[in-house]
Short mmCIF file of C-alpha atoms in Angstrom, two decimals:
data_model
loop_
_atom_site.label_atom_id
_atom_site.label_comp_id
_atom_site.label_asym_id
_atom_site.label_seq_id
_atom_site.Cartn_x
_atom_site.Cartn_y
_atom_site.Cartn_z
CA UNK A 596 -0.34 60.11 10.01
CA UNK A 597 -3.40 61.75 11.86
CA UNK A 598 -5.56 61.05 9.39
CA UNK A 599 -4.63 57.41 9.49
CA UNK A 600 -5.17 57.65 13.50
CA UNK A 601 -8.61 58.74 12.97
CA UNK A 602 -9.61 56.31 10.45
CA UNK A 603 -8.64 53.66 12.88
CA UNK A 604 -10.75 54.96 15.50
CA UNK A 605 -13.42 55.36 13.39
CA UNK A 606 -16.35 52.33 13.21
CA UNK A 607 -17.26 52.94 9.88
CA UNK A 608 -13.74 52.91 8.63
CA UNK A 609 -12.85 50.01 9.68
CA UNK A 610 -15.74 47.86 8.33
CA UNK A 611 -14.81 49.51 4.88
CA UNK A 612 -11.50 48.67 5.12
CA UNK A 613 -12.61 44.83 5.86
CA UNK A 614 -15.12 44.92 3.19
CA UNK A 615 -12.66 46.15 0.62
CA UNK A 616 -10.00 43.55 2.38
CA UNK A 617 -12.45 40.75 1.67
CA UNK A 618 -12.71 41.57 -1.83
CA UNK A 619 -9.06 41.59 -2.60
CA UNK A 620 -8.43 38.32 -0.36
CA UNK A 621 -11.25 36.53 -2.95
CA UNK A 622 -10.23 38.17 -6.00
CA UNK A 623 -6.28 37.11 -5.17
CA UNK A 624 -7.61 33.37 -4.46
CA UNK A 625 -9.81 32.83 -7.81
CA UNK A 626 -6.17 34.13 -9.78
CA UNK A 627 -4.10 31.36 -8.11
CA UNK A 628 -3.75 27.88 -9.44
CA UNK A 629 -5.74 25.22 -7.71
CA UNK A 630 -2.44 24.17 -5.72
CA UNK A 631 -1.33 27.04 -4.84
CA UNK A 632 -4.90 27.72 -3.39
CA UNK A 633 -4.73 24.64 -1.52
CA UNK A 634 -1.41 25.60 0.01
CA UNK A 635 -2.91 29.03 0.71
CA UNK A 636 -6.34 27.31 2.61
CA UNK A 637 -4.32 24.92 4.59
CA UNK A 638 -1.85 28.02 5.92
CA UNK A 639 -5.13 29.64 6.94
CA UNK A 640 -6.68 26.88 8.05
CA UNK A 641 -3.88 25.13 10.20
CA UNK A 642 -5.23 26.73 13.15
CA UNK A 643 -8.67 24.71 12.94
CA UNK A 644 -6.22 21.24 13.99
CA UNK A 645 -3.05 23.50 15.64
CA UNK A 646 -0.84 23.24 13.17
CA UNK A 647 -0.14 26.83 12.81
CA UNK A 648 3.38 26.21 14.14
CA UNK A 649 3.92 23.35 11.49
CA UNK A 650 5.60 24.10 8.17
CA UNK A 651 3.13 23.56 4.74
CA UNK A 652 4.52 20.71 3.16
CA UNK A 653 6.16 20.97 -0.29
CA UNK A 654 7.41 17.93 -1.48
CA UNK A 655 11.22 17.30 -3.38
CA UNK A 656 11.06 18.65 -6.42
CA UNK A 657 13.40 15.98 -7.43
CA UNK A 658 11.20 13.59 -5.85
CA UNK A 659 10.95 11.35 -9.42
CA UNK A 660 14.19 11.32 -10.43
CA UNK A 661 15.85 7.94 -8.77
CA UNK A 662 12.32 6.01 -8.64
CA UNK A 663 11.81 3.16 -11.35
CA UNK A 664 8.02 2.85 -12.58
CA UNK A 665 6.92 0.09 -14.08
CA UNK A 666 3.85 -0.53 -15.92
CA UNK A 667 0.77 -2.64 -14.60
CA UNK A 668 0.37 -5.74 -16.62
CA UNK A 669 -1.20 -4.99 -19.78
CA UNK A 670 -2.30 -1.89 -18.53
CA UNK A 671 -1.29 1.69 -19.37
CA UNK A 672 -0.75 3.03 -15.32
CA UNK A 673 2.38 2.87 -13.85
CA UNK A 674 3.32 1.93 -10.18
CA UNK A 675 6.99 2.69 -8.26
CA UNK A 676 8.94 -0.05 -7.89
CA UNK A 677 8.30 0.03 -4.26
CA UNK A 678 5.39 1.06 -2.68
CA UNK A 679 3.99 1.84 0.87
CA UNK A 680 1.68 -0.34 2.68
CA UNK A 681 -0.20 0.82 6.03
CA UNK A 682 -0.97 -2.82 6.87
CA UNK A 683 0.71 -1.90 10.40
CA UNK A 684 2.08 1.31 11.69
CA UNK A 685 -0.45 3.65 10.91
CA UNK A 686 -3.02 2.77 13.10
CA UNK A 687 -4.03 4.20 16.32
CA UNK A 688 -1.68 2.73 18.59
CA UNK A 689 1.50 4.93 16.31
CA UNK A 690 1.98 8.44 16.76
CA UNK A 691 0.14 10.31 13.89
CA UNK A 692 3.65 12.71 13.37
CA UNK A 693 5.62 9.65 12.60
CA UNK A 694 2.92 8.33 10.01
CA UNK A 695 2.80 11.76 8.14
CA UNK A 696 6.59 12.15 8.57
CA UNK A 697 6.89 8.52 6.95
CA UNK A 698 4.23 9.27 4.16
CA UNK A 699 5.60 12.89 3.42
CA UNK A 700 9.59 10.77 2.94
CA UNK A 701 7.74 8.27 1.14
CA UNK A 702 6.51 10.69 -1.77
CA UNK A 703 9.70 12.68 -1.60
CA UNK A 704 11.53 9.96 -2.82
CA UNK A 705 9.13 8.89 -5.35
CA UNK A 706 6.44 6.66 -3.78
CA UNK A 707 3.28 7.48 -5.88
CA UNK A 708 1.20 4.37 -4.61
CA UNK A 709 -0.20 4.02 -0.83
CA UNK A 710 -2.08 0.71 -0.37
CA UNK A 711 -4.59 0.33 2.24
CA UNK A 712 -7.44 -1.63 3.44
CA UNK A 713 -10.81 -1.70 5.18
CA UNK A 714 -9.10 -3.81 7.90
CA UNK A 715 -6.21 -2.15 8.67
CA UNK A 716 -5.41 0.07 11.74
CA UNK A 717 -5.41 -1.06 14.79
CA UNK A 718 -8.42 -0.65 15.34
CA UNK A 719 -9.44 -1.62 11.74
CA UNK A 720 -10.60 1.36 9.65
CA UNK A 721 -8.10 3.70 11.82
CA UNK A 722 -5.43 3.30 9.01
CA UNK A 723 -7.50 4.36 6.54
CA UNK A 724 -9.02 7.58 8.38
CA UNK A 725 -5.05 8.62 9.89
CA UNK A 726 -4.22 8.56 6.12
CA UNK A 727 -6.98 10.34 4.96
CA UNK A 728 -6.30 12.96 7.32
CA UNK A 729 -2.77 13.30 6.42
CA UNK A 730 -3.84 13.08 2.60
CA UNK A 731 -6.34 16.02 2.99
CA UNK A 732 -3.94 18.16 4.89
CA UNK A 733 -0.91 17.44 3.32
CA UNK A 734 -1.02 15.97 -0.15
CA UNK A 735 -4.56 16.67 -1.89
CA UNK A 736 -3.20 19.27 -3.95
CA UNK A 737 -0.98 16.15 -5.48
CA UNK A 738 -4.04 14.07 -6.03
CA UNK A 739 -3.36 12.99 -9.58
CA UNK A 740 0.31 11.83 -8.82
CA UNK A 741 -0.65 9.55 -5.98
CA UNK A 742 -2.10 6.23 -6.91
CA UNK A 743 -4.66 5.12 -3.29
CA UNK A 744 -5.68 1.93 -3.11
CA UNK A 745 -7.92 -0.34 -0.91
CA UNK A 746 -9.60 -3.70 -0.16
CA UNK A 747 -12.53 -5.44 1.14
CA UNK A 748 -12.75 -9.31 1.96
CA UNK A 749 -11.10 -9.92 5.53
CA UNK A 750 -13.32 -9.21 8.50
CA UNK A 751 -14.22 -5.58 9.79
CA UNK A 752 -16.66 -7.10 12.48
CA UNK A 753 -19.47 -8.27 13.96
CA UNK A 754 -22.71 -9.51 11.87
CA UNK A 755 -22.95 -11.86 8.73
CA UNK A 756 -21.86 -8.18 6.22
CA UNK A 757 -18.41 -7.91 7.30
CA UNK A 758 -16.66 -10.22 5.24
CA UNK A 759 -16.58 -12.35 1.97
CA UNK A 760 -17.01 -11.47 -1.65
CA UNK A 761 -20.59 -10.50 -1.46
CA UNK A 762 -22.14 -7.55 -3.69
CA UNK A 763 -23.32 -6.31 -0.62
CA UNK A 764 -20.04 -6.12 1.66
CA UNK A 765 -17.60 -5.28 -1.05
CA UNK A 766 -19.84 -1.79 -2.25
CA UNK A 767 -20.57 -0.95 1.10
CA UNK A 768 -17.04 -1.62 2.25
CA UNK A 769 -16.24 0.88 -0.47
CA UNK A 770 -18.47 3.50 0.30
CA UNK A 771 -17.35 2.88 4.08
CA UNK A 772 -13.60 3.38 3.33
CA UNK A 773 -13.97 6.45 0.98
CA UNK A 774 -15.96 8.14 4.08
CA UNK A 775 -13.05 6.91 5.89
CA UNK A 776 -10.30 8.28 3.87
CA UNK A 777 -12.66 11.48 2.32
CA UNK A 778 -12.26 10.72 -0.92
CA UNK A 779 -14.66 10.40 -3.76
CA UNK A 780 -12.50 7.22 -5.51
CA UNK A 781 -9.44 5.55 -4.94
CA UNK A 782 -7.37 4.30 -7.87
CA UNK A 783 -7.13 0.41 -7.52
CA UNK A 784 -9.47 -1.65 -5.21
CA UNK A 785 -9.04 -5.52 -4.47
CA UNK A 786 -10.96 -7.85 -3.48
CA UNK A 787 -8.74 -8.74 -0.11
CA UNK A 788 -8.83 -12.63 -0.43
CA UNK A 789 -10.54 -15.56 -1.93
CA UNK A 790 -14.59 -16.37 -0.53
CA UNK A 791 -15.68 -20.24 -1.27
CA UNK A 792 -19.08 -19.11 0.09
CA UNK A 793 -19.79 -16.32 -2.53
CA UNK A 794 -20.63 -17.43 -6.29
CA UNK A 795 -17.22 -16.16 -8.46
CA UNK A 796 -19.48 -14.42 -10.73
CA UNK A 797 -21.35 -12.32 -7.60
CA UNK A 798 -17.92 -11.18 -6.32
CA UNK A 799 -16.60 -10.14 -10.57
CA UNK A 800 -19.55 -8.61 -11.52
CA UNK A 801 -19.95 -6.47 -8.19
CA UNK A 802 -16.15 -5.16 -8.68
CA UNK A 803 -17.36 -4.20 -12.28
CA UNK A 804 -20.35 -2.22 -11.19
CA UNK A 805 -17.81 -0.43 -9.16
CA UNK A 806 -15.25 0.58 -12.22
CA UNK A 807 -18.52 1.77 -13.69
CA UNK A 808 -19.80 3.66 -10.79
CA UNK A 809 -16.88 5.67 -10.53
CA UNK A 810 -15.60 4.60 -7.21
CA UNK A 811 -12.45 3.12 -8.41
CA UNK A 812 -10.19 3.50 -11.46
CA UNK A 813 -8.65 0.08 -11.91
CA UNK A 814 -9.81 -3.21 -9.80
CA UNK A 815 -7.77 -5.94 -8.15
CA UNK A 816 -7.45 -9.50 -6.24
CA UNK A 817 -5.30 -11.03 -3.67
CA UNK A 818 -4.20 -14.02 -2.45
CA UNK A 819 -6.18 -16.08 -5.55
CA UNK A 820 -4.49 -18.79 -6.73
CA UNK A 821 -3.86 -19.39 -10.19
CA UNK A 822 -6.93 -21.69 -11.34
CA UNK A 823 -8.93 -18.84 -9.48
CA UNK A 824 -6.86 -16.10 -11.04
CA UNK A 825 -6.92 -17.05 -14.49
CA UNK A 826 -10.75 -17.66 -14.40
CA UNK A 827 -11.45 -14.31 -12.86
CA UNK A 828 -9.71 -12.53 -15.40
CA UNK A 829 -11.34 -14.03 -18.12
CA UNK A 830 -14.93 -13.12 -16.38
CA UNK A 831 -13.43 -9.59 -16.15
CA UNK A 832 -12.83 -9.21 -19.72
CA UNK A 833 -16.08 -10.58 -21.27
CA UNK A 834 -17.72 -8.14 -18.93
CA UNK A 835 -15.44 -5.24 -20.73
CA UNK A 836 -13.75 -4.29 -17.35
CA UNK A 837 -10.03 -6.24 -16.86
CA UNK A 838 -8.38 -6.98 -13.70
CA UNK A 839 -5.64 -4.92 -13.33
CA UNK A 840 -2.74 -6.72 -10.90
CA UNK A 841 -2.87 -9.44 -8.37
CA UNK A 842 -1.14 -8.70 -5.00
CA UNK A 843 0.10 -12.20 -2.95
CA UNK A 844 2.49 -12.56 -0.42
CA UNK A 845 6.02 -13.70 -2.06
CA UNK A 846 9.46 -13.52 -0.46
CA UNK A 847 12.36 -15.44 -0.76
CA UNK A 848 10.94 -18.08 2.31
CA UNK A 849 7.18 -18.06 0.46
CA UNK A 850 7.74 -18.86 -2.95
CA UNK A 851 3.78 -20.33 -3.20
CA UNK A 852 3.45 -18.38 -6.33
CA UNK A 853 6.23 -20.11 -8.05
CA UNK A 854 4.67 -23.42 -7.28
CA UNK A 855 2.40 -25.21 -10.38
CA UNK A 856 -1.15 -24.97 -9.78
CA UNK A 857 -3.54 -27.85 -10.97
CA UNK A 858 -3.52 -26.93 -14.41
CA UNK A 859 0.06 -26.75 -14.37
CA UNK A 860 0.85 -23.06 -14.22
CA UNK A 861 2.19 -21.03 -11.22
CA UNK A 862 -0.10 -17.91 -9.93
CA UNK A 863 3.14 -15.64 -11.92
CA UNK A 864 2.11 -17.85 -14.94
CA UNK A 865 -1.51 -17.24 -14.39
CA UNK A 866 -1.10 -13.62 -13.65
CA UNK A 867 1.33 -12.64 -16.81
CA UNK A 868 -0.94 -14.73 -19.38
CA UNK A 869 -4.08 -12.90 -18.21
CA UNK A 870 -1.89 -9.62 -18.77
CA UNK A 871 -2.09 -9.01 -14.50
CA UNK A 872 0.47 -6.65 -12.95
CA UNK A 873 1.80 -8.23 -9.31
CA UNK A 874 2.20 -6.09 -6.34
CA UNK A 875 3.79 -8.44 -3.79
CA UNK A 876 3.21 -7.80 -0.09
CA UNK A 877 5.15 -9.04 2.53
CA UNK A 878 8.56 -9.30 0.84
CA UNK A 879 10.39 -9.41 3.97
CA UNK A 880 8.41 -12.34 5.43
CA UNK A 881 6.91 -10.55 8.52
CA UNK A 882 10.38 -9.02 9.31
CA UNK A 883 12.26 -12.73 9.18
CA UNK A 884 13.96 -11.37 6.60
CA UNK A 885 15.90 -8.46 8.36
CA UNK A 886 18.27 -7.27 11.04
CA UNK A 887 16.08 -8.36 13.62
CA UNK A 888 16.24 -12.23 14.22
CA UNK A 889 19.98 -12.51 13.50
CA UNK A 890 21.15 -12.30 17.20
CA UNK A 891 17.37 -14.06 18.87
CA UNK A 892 14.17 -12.55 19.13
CA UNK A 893 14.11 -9.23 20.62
CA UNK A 894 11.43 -8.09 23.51
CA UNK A 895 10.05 -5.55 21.31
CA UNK A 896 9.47 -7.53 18.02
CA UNK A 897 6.03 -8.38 17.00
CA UNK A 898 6.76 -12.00 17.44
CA UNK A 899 7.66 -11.48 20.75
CA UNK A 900 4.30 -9.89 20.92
CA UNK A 901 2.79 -12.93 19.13
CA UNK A 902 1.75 -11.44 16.24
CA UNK A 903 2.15 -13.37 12.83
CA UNK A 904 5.05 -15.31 13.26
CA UNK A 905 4.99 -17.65 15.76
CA UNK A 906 7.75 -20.22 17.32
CA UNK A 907 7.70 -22.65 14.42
CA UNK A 908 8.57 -19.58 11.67
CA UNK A 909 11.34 -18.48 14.37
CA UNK A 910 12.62 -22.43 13.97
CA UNK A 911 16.02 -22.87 14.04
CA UNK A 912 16.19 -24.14 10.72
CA UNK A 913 14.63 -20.89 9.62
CA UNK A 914 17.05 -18.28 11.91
CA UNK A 915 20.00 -20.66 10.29
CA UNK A 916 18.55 -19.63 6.58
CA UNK A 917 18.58 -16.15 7.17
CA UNK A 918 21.70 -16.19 8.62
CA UNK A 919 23.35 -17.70 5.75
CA UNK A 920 21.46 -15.50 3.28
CA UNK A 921 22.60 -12.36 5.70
CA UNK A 922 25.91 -13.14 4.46
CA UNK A 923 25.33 -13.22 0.48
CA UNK A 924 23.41 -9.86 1.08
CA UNK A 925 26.80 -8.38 2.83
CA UNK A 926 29.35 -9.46 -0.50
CA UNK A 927 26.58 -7.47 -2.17
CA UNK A 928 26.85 -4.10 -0.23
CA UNK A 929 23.14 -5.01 0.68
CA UNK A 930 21.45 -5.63 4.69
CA UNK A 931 19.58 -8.80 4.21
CA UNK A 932 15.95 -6.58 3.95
CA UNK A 933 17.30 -4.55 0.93
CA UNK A 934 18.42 -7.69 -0.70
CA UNK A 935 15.19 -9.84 0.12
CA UNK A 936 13.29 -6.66 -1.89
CA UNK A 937 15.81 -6.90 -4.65
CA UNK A 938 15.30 -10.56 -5.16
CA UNK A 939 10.88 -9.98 -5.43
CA UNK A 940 11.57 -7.22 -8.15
CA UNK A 941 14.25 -9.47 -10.01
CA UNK A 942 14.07 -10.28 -13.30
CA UNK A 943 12.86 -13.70 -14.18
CA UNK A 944 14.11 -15.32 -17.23
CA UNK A 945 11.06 -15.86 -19.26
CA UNK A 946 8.59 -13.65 -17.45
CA UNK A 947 10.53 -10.77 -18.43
CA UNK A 948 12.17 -8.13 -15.87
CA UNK A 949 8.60 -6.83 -14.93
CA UNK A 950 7.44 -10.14 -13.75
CA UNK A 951 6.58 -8.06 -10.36
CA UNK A 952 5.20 -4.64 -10.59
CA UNK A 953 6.25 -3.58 -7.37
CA UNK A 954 7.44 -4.51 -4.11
CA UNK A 955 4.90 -3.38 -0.76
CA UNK A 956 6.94 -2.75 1.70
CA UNK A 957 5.61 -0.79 5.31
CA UNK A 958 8.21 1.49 7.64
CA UNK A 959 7.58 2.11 11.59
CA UNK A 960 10.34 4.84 10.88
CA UNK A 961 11.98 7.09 8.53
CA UNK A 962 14.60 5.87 8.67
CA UNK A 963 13.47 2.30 8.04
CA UNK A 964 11.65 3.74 4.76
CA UNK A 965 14.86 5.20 3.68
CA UNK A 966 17.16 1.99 4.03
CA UNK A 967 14.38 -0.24 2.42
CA UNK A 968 14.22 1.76 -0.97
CA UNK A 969 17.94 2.36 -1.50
CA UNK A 970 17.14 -1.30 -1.78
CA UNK A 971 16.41 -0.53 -5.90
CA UNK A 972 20.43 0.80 -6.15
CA UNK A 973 21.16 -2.68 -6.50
CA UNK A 974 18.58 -5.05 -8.76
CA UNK A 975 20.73 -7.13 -10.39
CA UNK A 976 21.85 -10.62 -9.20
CA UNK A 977 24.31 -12.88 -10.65
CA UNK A 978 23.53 -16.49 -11.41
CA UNK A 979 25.70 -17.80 -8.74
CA UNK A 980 23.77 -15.65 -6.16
CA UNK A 981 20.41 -16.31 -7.65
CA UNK A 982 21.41 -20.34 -7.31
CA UNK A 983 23.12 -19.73 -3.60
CA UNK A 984 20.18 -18.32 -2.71
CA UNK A 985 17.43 -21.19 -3.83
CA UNK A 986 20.11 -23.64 -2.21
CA UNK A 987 19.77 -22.20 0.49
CA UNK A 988 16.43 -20.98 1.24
CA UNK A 989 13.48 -23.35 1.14
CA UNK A 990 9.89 -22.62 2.06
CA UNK A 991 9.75 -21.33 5.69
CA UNK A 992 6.03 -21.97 6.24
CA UNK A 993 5.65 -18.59 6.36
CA UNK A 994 2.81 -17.77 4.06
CA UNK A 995 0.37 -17.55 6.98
CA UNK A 996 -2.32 -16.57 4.37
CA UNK A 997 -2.77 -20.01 2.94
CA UNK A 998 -5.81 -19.93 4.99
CA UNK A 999 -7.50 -17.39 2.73
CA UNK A 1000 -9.65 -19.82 0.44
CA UNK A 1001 -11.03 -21.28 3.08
CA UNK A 1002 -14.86 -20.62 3.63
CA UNK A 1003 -16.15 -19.10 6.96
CA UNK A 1004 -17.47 -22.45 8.07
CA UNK A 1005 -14.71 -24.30 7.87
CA UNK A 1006 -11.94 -21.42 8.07
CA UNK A 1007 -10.80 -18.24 10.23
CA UNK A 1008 -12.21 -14.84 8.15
CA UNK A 1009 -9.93 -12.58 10.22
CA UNK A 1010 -6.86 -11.81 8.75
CA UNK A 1011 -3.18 -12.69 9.95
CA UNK A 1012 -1.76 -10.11 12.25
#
């Protein structure tokens, strides 16, 4: 005990002791597995951002069992049957716990895939850097289970390079939103939308230089129609590099991908024949299809706000449809949102039951995340639902993205809110 009580008075001693300390503390990390390490760094590191009073995340070790993964297309990869979107609530303007408290339920219960975009926050760009921070904090060490993906076409600002289909805007767009999101690739990127002003074969042969740069795994396109669609994906696999999946808007009131192009096929024609996956987004029609409009429009709903759906969505014709298909979801044990996803990841006679990869849904709460994916306990529909259903519900006008092929000219290049 004295000689311990000296040592710690002495100078000398206690540099030795930190010396040999340092050792052991390197040593002890180059034994541990890379994930353990990174669990390790972030505990010592939490105090760099004050999250020293935060728990290290450590995600269900069940978290696979109740997801259903379907394959991509023709592909080999594999995406959850529902998958998280960050179109809105993970910008700025939302409280950066909720987002990681959303992602870290998301992955728990089996959501491998987190779609993003240049454009998305608000601001734009924000959603990409608040997930990139909650990615490198939280869930790097689980880099090859997580599928990232993200897009370039919409606008991201001022000048004549911040939209479009150009070789110039998509790379850079790239290279902007892997600074954004501090990663060296993401997994799938899209072109966003459609550009009449950019020569097909500039925009394909740009998102092949990518694949082969490295930047991105896989490459996609959304909101092409199907003439479009079909004769990307044959550019894309005479230059050796195939599109991967297509991701439109489809919901029970925007059916515009059922509908026969001019060659005769629908967009989920198009996409299956060129061996395209389909991730579709907006599945709940900018929240018509939920809770929320049963009973009016509510002060705190985006509409109210005026953002995407305006007074003519919210017709009365429209409220009385989702009323009416409120009630089929009910006889099914389903709220009207867990039945609108159902009825995207149906299975479609002739297409076959993977006729949509997966379903992109977004959550402004927990608790919203939760109640949308207990939406895959029930998939299956009967005929006499599937036909109530199409009786009732037409088209609602609500595919507010119909704009997308037009050119800048002639055309809005900001996307929807």
């Amino acid at each position: 005990m004295r000689r311990a009580t000296i040592a710690s008075k002495n100078p000398l001693a206690i540099v030795a002791r930190l010396i040999v300390l340092g050792h052991w503390i390197k040593i002890q990390r180059c034994c541990i597995c890379p994930r353990q390490r990174a669990v390790s760094e972030r505990t010592l590191v939490g105090m760099t951002y004050s999250r020293e009073t935060e728990p290290v995340y450590v995600p269900a070790a069940d978290r696979y069992k109740d997801m259903e993964y379907r394959i991509v297309g023709q592909s080999g990869l594999r995406l959850p049957a529902i998958s998280l979107g960050f179109w809105h609530n993970f910008g700025d303007d939302k409280p950066l716990a909720t987002q990681r408290a959303i992602v870290h339920r998301a992955f728990d219960r089996g959501i491998t895939h987190f779609d993003l975009a240049n454009n998305y926050g608000p601001p734009a760009g924000s959603a990409e850097k608040n997930f990139g921070r909650i990615f490198s904090e939280d869930l790097k060490a689980y880099r090859d289970e997580i599928v990232i993906s993200s897009k370039a076409g919409w606008n991201m600002g001022a000048g004549p390079y911040s939209f479009g289909g150009s070789r110039k805007y998509l790379m850079d767009s790239l290279d902007a939103s892997l600074s954004r999101l501090g990663l060296d690739h993401v997994d799938i990127f899209y072109h966003h939308r459609p550009d009449p002003d950019t020569p097909l074969e500039e925009t394909v042969y740009a998102l092949r230089d990518i694949v082969a740069s490295g930047k991105a795994r896989y490459v996609g396109i959304s909101s092409y129609g199907a003439e479009l669609t079909s004769e990307a994906a044959t550019m894309m696999a005479e230059e050796g590099c195939p599109l991967l999946i297509h991701q439109p808007s489809y919901s029970i009131l925007n059916r515009w991908v059922e509908e026969p192009g001019e060659d005769g096929d629908s967009l989920l024609e198009s996409a299956a024949d060129s061996g395209l996956g389909v991730i579709a987004f907006s599945p709940l029609a900018q929240g018509l299809l939920t809770d929320r409009y049963l009973d009016g429009i509510p002060e705190n709903s985006r509409a109210a706000a005026g953002k995407s759906l305006g007074t003519d969505m919210l017709s009365p014709s429209n409220l009385e449809m989702v009323a009416k298909l409120n009630e089929i979801a009910k006889r099914r044990g389903q709220t009207l949102a867990q039945m609108a996803i159902a009825w995207v990841l149906r299975e479609q006679g002739d297409y076959g039951v993977e006729t949509v990869t997966s379903a992109l849904i977004g959550a402004s709460s927990v608790e919203q995340l939760d109640q949308n994916i207990d939406a895959l306990n029930n998939l299956s529909f009967t005929t006499e639902e599937l036909n109530e259903i199409d009786t009732i519900a037409n088209d609602g006008g609500i595919n507010i993205w119909a704009g997308a092929t037009k050119s800048k000219t002639h055309g809005s290049d900001s996307e929807p809110q």
